Tab-separated table of C-alpha atoms in Angstrom:
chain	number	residue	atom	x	y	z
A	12	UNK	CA	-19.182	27.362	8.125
A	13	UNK	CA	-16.708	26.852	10.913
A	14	UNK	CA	-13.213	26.130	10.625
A	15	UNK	CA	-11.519	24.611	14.216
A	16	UNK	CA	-7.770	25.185	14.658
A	17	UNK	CA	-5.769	22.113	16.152
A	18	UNK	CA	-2.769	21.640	17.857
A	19	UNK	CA	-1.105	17.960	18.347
A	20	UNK	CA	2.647	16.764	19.199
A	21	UNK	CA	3.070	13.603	17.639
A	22	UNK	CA	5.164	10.614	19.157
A	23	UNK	CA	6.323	7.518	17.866
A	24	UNK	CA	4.206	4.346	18.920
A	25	UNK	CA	1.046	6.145	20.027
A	26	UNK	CA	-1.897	4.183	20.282
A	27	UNK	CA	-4.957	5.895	18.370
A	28	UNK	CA	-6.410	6.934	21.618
A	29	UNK	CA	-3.413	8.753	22.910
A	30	UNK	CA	-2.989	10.368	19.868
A	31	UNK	CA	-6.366	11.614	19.845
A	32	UNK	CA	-5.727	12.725	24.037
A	33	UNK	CA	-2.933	14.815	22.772
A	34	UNK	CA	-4.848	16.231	20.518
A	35	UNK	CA	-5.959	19.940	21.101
A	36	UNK	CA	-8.565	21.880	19.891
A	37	UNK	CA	-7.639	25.866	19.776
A	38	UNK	CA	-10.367	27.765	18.551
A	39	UNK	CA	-13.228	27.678	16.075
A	40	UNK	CA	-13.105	30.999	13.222
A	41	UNK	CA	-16.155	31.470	11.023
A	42	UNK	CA	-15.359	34.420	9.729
A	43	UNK	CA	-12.421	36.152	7.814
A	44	UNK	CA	-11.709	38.524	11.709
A	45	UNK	CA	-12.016	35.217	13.500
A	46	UNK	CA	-9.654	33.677	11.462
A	47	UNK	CA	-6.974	36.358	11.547
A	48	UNK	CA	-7.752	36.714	15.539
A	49	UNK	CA	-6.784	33.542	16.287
A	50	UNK	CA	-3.898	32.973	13.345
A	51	UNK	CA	-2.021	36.594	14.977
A	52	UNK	CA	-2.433	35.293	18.323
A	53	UNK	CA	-1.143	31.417	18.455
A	54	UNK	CA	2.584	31.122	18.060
A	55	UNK	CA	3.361	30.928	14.494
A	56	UNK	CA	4.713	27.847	12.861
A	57	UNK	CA	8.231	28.625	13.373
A	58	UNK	CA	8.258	28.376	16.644
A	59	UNK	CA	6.387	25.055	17.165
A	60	UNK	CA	8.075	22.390	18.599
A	61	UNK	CA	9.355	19.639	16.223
A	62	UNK	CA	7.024	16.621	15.698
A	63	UNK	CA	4.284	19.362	16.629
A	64	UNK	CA	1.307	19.435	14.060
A	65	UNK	CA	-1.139	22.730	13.202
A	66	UNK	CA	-4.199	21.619	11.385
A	67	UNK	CA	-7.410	23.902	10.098
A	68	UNK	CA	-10.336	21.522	9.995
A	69	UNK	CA	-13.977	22.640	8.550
A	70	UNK	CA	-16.680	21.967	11.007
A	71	UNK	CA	-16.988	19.123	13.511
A	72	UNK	CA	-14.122	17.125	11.218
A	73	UNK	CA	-11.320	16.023	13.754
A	74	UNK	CA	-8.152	15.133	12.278
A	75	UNK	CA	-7.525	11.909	12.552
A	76	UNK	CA	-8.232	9.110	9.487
A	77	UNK	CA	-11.187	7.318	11.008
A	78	UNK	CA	-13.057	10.666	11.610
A	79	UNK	CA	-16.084	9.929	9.406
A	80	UNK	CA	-15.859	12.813	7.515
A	81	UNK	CA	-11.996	11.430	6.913
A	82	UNK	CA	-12.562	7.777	6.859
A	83	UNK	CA	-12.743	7.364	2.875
A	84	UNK	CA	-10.775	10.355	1.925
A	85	UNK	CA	-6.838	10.811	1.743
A	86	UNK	CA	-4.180	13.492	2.030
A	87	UNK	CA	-2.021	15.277	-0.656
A	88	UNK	CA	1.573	15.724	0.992
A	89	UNK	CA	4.403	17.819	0.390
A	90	UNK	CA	7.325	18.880	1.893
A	91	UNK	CA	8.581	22.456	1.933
A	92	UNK	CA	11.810	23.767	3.193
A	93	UNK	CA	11.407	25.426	5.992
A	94	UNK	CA	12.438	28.916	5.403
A	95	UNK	CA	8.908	28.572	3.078
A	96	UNK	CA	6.629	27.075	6.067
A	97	UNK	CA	5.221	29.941	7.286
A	98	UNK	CA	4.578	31.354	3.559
A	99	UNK	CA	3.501	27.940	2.351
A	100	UNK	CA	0.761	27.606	5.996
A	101	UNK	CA	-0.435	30.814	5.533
A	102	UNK	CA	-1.690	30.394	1.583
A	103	UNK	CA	-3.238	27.142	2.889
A	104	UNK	CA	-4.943	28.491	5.525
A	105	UNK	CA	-6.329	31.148	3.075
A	106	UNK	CA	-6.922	29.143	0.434
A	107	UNK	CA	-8.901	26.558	2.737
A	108	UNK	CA	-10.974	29.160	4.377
A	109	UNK	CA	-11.444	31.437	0.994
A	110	UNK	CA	-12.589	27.648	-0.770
A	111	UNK	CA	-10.308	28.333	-3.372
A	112	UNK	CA	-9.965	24.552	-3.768
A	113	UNK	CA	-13.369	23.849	-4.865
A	114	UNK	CA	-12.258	24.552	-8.344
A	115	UNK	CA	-9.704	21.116	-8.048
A	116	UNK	CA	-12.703	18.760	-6.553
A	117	UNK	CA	-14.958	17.075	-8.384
A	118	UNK	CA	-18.852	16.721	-7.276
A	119	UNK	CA	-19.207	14.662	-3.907
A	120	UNK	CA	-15.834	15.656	-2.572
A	121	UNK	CA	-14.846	18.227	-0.021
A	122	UNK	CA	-11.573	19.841	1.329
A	123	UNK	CA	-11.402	18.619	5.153
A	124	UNK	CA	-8.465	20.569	6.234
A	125	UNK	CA	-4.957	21.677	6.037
A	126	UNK	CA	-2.323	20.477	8.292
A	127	UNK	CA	1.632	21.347	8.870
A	128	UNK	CA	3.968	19.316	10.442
A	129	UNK	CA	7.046	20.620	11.364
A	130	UNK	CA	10.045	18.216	11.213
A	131	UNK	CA	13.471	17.918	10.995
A	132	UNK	CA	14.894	18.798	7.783
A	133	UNK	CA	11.788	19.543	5.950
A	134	UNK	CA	7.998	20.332	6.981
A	135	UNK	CA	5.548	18.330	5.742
A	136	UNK	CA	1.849	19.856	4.456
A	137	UNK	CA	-1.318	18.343	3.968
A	138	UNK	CA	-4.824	19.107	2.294
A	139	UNK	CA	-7.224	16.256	3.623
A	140	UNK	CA	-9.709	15.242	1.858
A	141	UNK	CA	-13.102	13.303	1.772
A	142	UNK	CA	-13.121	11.890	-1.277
A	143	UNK	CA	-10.079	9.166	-2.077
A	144	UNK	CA	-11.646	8.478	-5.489
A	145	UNK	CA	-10.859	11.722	-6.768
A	146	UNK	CA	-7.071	11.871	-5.959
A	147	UNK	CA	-6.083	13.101	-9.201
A	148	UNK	CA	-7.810	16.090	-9.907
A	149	UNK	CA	-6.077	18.080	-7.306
A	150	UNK	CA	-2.746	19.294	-8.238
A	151	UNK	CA	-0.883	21.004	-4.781
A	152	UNK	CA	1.685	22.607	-6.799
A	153	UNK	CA	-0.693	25.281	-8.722
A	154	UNK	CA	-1.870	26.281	-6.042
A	155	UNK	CA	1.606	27.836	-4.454
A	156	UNK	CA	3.314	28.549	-7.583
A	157	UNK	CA	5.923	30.756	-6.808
A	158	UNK	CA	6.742	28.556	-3.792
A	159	UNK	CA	9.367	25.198	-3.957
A	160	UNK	CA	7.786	22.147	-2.585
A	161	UNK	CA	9.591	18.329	-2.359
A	162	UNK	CA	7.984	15.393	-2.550
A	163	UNK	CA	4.838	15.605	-3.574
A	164	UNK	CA	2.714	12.568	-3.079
A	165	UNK	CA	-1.070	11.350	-2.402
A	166	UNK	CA	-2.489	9.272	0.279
A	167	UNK	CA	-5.951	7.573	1.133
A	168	UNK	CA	-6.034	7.634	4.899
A	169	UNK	CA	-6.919	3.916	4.338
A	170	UNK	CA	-3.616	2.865	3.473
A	171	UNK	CA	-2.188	4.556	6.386
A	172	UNK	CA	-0.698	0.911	8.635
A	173	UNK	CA	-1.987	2.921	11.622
A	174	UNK	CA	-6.023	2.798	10.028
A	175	UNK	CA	-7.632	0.553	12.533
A	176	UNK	CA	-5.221	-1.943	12.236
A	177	UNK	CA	-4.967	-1.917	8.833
A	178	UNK	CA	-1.367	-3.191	7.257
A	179	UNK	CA	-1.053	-1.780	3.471
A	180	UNK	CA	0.704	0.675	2.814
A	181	UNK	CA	0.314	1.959	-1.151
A	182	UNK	CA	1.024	6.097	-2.650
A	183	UNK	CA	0.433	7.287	-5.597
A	184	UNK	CA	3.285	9.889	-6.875
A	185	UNK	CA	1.277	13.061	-7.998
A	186	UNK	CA	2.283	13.753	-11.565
A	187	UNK	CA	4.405	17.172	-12.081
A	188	UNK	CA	5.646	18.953	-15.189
């Protein structure tokens, strides 16, 4: 399995092609020495530009919503604080390539990738996945325990207004003890 490492800077009122132009792709890993090669060698998270995007992807899947890999699957987002992104990016990154999620899927569904945007006050995370039907097994928050995150809501990339045009916009707040 391959995992492709993306870099993006985000602007408001792209069109869906120039987002996908300023899209880069970094380097593929497929195996745990690939993976740290390239993660001790691009500049960490940190020191990213803001509106700047890192995303981990599994095989040919590009990250953007109409991918078809992406098209009926959604995100789970969260914020973090930002002395916490790096920490927070790194146990994704692990737990995506180590398939620890498989254990929050159900059958038919599949972990896409992991993205981190860094913004202003807080950083927002995402684990994409293919499978929007199955938005409530997966709980972000036992995954990073020991780690504070904000905000946590899902997403099917369907209701993004940006999805080929479409206009709804509808979350669904992920349930937290």
């Amino acid at each position: 399995m391959h995992w492709y490492f993306y870099l993006d800077r985000t602007y408001h009122g792209l069109s869906k092609d120039q987002y996908e132009d300023n899209l880069k792709k970094i380097m593929a890993v497929d195996t745990i020495q690939g993976f740290w090669s390239v993660y001790d060698h691009i500049p960490k998270v940190s020191s990213i530009k803001l509106r700047s995007s890192y995303f981990l992807m599994r095989n040919e899947t590009r990250p953007i919503w109409e991918d078809p890999v992406n098209r009926n699957g959604g995100s789970y987002k969260t914020r973090c604080i930002k002395e916490n992104t790096e920490d927070v990016w790194r146990e994704l990154l692990l737990a995506s390539i180590g398939e620890q999620f498989s254990k929050d899927l159900k059958p038919y569904d599949d972990i896409c990738g992991v993205s981190i945007s860094i913004r202003e006050k807080s950083d927002v995370v995402q684990i994409w996945h293919a499978n929007a039907n199955n938005k409530e097994n997966f709980i972000t928050y036992q995954l990073l325990p020991t780690i504070t995150l904000e905000q946590a809501y899902y997403k099917s990339h369907q209701d993004h207004q940006a999805f080929e045009g479409v206009n709804a916009r509808q979350t669904a707040k992920m349930n937290r003890p």
